[in-house]
Structure formats: structure tokens, C-alpha cells
Coordinates of C-alpha atoms in Angstrom, one line a residue:
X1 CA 75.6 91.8 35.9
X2 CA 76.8 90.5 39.3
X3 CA 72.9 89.4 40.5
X4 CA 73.2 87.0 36.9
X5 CA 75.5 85.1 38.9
X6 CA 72.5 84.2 41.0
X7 CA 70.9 81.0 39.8
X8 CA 67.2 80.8 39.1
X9 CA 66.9 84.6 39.6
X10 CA 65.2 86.2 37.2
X11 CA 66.9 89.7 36.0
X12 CA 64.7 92.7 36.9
X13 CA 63.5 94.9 34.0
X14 CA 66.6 97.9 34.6
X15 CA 68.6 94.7 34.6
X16 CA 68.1 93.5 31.2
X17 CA 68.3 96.5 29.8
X18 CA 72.1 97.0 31.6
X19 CA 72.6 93.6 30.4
X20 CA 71.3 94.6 26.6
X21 CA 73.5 98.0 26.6
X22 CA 76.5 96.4 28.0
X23 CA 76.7 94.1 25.5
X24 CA 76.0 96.8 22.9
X25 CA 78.8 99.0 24.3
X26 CA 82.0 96.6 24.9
X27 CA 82.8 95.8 21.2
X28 CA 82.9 100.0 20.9
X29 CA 85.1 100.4 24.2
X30 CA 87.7 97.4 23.6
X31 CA 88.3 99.4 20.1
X32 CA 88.3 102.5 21.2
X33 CA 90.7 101.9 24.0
X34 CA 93.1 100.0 21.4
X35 CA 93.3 103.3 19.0
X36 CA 93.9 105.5 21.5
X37 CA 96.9 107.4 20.1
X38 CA 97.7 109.5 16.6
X39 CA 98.8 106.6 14.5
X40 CA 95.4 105.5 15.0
X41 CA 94.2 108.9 15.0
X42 CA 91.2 108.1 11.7
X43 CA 90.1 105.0 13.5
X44 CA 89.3 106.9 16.7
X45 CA 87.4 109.8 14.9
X46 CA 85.3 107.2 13.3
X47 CA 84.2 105.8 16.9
X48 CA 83.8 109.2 18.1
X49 CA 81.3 109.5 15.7
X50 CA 79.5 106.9 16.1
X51 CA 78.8 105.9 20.3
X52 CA 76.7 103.3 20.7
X53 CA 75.1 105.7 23.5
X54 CA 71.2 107.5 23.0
X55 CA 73.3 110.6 23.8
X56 CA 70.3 112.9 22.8
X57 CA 72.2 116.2 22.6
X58 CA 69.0 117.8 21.1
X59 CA 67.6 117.9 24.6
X60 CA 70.2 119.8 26.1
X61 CA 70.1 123.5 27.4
X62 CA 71.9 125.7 25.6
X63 CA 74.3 128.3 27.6
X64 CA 76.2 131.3 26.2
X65 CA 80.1 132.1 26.2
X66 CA 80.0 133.7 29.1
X67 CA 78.3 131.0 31.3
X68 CA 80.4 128.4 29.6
X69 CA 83.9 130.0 30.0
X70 CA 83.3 130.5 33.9
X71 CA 82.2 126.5 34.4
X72 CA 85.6 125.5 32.3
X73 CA 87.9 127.6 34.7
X74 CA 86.6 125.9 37.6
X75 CA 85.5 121.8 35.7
X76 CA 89.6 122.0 34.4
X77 CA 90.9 121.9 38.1
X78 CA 88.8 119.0 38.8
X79 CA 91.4 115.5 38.3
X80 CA 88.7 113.4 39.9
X81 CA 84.5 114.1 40.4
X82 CA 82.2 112.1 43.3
X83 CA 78.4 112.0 42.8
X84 CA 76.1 111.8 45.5
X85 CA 72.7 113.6 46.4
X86 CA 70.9 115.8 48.7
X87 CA 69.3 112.5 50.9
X88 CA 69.6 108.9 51.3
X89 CA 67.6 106.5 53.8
X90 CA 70.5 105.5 56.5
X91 CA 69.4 102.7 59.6
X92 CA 65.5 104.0 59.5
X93 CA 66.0 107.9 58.5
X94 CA 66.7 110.1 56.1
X95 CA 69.8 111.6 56.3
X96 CA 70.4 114.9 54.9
X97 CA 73.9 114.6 52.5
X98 CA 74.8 117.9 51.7
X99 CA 73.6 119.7 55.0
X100 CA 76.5 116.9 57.2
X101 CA 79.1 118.1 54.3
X102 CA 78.8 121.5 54.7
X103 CA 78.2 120.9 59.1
X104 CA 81.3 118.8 58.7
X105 CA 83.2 120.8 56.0
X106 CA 84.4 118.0 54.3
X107 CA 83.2 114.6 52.0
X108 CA 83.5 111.6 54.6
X109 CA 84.4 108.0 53.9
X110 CA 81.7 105.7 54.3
X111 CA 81.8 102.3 54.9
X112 CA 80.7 100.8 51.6
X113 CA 80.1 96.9 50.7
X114 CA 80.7 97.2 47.5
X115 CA 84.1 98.3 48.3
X116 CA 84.7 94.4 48.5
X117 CA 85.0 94.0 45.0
X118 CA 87.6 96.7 44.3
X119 CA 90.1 95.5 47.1
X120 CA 88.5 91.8 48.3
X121 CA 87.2 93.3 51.4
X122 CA 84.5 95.4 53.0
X123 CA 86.4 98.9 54.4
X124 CA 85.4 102.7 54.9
X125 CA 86.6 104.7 51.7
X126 CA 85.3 107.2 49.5
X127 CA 85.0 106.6 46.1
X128 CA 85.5 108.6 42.9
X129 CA 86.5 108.3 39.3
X130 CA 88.1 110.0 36.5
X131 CA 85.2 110.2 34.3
X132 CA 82.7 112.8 35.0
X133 CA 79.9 110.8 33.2
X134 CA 80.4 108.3 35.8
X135 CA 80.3 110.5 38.5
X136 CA 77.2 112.1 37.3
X137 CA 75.4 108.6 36.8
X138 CA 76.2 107.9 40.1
X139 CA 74.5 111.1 41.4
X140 CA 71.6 110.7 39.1
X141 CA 70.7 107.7 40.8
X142 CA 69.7 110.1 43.6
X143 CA 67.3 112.2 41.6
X144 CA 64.8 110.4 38.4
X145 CA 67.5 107.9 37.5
X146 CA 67.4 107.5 33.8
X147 CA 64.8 109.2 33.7
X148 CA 66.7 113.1 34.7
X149 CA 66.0 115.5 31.7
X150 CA 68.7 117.9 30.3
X151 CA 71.2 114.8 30.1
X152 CA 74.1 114.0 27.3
X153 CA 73.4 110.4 27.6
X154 CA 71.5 108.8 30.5
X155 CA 72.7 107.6 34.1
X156 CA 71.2 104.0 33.2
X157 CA 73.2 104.3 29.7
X158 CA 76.7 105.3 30.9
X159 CA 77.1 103.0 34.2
X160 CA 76.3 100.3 30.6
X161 CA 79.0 101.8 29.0
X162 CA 81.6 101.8 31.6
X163 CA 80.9 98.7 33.8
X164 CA 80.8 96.5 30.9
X165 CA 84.0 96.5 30.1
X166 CA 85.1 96.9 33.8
X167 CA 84.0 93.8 34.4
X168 CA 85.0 92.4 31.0
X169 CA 88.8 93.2 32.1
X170 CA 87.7 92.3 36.3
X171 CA 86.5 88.5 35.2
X172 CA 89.6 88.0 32.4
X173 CA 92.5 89.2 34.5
X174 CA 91.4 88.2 38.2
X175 CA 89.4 84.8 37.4
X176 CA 90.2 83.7 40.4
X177 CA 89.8 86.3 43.1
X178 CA 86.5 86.9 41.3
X179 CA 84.5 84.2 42.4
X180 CA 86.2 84.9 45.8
X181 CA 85.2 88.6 46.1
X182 CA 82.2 87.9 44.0
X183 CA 80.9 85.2 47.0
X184 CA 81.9 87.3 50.0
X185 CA 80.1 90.7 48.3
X186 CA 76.7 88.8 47.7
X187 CA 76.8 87.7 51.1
X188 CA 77.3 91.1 52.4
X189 CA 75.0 93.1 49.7
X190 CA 71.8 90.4 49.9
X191 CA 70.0 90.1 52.7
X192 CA 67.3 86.8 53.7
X193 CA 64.8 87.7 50.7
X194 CA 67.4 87.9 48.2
X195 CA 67.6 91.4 47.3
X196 CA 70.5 93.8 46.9
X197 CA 70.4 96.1 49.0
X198 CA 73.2 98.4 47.9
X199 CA 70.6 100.6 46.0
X200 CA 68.4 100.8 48.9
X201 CA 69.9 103.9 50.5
X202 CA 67.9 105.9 47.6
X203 CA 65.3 103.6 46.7
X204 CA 63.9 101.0 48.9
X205 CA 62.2 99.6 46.4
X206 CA 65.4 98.8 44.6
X207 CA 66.5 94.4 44.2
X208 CA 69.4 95.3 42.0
X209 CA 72.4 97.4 41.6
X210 CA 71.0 98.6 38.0
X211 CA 67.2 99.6 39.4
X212 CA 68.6 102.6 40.9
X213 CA 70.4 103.7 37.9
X214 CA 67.0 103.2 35.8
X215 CA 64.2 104.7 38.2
X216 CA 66.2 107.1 40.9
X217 CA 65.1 107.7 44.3
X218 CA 62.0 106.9 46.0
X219 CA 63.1 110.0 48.6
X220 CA 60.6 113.0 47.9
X221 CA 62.9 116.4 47.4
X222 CA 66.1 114.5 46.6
X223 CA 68.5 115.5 43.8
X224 CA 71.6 114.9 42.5
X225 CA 75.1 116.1 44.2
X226 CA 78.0 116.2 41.5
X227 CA 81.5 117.3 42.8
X228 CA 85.0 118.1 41.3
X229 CA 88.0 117.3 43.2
X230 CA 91.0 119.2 42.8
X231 CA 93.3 117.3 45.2
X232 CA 93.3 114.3 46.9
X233 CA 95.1 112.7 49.9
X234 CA 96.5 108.7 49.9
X235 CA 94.8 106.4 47.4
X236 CA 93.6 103.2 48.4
X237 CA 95.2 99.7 46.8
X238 CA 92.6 98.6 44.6
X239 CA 93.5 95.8 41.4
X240 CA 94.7 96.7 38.2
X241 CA 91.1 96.1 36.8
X242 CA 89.7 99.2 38.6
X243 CA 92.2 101.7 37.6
X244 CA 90.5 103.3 34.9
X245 CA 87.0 103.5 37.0
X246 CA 87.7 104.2 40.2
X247 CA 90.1 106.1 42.7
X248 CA 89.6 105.4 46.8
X249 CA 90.6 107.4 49.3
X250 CA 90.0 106.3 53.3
X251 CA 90.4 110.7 54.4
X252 CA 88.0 113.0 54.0
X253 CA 88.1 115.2 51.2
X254 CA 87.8 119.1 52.8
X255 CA 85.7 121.5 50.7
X256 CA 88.8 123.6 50.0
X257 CA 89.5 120.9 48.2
X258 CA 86.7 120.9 45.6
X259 CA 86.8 122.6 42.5
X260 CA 83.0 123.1 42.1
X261 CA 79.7 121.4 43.1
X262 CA 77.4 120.3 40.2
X263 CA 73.4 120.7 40.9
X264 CA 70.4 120.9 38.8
X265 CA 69.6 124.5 37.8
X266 CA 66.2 124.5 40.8
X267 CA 68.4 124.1 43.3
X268 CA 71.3 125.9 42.9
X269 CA 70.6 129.2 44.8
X270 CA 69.6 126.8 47.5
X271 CA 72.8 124.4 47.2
X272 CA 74.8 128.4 47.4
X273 CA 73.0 129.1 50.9
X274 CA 73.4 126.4 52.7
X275 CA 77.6 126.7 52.0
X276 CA 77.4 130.6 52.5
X277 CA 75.6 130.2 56.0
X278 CA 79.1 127.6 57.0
X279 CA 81.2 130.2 55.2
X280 CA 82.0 128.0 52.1
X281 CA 82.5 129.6 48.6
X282 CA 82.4 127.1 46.5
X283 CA 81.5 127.7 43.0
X284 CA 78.1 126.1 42.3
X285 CA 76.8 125.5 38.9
X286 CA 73.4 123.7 36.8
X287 CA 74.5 120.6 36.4
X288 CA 72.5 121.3 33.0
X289 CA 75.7 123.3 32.0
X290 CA 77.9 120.8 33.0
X291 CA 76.8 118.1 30.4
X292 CA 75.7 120.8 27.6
X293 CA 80.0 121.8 28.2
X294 CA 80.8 118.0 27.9
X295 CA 78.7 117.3 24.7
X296 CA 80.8 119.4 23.2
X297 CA 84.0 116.9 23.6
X298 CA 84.8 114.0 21.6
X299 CA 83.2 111.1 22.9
X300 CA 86.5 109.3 22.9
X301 CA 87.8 112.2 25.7
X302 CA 84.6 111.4 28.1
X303 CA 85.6 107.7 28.2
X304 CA 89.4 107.0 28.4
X305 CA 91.4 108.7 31.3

């Protein structure tokens, strides 16, 4: 929605379609957020019912009791969740994610352009969110994008839902600092041809913020990374706007810290080994399970902290 801003640009095909389920989704949102509470309790169950998502729970593996009750005692100690992936091209390379987390033993700030339109300025943070659909959408981007099977709604869909109406509330609060941020960030995130090139570190191929989210990574072996936080250290001051979006911390977050890591079911063995051989224990589980345990909440609880 940001590369609109661009005059005579024309929108990339990921970026209509953002543009076409944005639109679809804020009318929903802006209703649901205004019945949140039991007087409204009928009005709420009636959205709930009807999400203006492809959700396609049909697709979705089915787990038993058993598998289910051991993923809730470790997804219930998670307040916030960070999605990443296994790789991502840094300065030439590809860097290997999860093999400097475990070396490290901890989820490093990075420093992150589009940090510049939650605080007005570029700065080395970590971000996360409260919404574990968010999280995930961010970490499909490093596997097939929309495209990942096994999903309750898809990476391309949700980052619709959510940044519609964040910058719905961004635009109608901060008008002002807007066009600021919004002018500095494009200066920062598009270099001499014109391209964005925050979506780059999966997909080179990427012009826009919203390709990634539609086709994934161009990186051969990469896969999504989805972590729950159980505790986190000082936040960073972002606006108002953000609050319900987006939580940024400038420490690392230790792997002591983390509830569970979230994988797709091929690579979960693997994901276990390479925290055994640094002595980590964290619980790792198909991130298949993860959304099949989700589409069993109301659709109201995956959207509003």
C-alpha cells in the first residue's frame, strides 16, 4: 500500500491482490474491533462466523489429543511470536538464520528500515507481534509465500487483514508524521531502479513489500522459522498506531526465553538437532499443528489482542 504512494508506478500483481483483500477486510476489522466485549457479545459471533479470509480449514492436518494438548502447554506461555526462516541473502551470501541463533543462543536485533515507520527512524530492533497469524505470515514469506500448504488462511491473506487497518488507524491518527516517515522510509527501502528492497533478503526477485508475502523465497532449502516468546526485556517507543501489531525490543531475546519454535513437519527432527548439538531444549513442533490448534479458535481471538 505504501509503493501506491509512488506516482506513475504501476502495482505488481501480489500488490493488487493486497490492495483487493485489504479493502475486503477493513469494513470486517473496524466492526469487529468495535464489538469487542459481552454487551456486544451476538454481533461478534456473527463476524466470527463469517471472516472475509479463504481460511480453507479443509486442508489442514488433523492431529489427535495427545499431540494437541502437549503444543497448548507450551503455545499458552507464548505472550508474543517472531517469524523468521532457516536463510536469507545478507550483503552477497546466504546467511544461515537458525544455525547463528542456536551459535549465538539467542534472537538478535537487526537493523531494520522498515523500523522507520513504527518510531520515524531507522534503528536495530527486533520485532514481534501479539498475533500468531502475523508472525507466521511473516515466516512464511521465507518458505512458498502464499503458496505454503497445510495453512488456516494464507501468509499473503493475513498480512491483508492486519495491515489494512494498521494503516487505516497509521494515516487517520498521524497524518502528519506520515508523509514524514513515509518520505524518509522510501528513500531508505528503494534503491536507483525503484524497487523495494525490503523483501529482497528472501527473494531477489521481490519490487514490493507484498511480492514476498505472495511467492516466498527464491533461496533453495529455505523454510519458515515461527517462535513463541515467553518473556521479553524493555519495549521500544513506537506510536499508538502500532500497538496492536507490533512490539520492539533493541536486546536479544535468549532461547531460554522462548516458549517453542514452530517448523514445518520435514524439518522438525532437523530443527531438534541443531539445538541438541548447542545444548538447547526447546520444544519443537509442525508448524502444521500449530495452525490446525488455532483453527479451532474463534476468529475474533486470532485478531484482537
Amino acid at each position: 500500500m505504501i509503493d501506491l504512494l509512488k506516482q506513475n508506478d504501476q502495482p505488481a500483481k501480489s500488490q493488487r491482490k493486497f490492495i483487493a483483500k485489504s479493502l475486503q477486510s477493513l469494513p470486517h476489522y473496524s466492526l469487529l474491533s468495535l464489538v469487542q466485549g459481552n454487551r456486544l457479545a451476538p454481533v461478534r459471533k456473527l463476524l466470527d462466523a463469517v471472516p472475509p479470509l479463504d481460511l480453507n480449514a479443509e486442508r489442514l492436518k488433523k492431529y489427535d489429543e495427545q499431540s494437541v494438548n502437549a503444543y497448548l502447554a507450551c503455545a499458552k506461555q507464548a505472550k508474543l511470536w517472531h517469524g523468521t526462516g532457516r536463510l536469507q541473502h545478507v550483503d552477497g551470501r546466504i546467511r544461515d538464520v537458525l544455525q547463528s541463533i542456536a551459535r549465538q543462543g539467542a534472537i538478535k536485533p537487526a537493523r531494520d528500515v522498515y523500523a522507520i515507520m513504527a518510531g520515524g527512524t531507522e534503528m536495530i530492533s527486533l520485532s514481534m507481534t501479539p498475533h500468531r497469524m502475523v508472525a507466521r505470515s511473516y515466516a512464511d514469506i521465507h518458505g512458498k509465500g502464499a503458496a505454503e500448504d497445510c495453512r488456516y488462511g494464507s501468509s499473503l491473506q493475513w498480512a491483508a487483514y492486519f495491515f489494512s487497518t494498521f494503516y487505516a488507524s497509521l494515516i487517520l491518527r498521524n497524518t502528519v508524521s506520515v508523509v514524514h516517515d513515509l518520505s524518509v522510509w522510501q528513500k531508505k527501502a528503494t534503491n536507483a531502479e525503484g524497487v523495494t528492497t525490503w523483501g529482497q533478503k528472501v527473494n531477489q526477485k521481490a519490487r514490493y513489500i507484498w511480492d514476498v508475502f505472495d511467492y516466498g523465497s527464491d533461496i533453495s532449502g529455505n523454510y519458515p522459522i515461527l517462535f513463541g516468546i515467553k518473556k521479553i526485556g524493555q519495549k521500544v517507543s513506537i506510536p499508538q498506531s502500532f500497538h496492536h501489531l507490533e512490539v520492539r525490543v533493541s536486546e536479544p531475546v535468549l532461547l531460554k526465553e522462548v516458549s517453542h519454535i514452530e517448523v514445518p513437519q520435514a524439518y522438525q527432527k532437523e530443527t531438534e538437532s541443531i539445538l541438541a548439538e548447542r545444548n538447547y531444549r526447546v520444544p519443537v513442533f509442525a508448524i502444521e499443528l500449530g495452525e490446525y490448534v488455532f483453527s479451532q479458535r474463534r476468529f475474533s481471538e486470532l485478531v484482537v489482542s
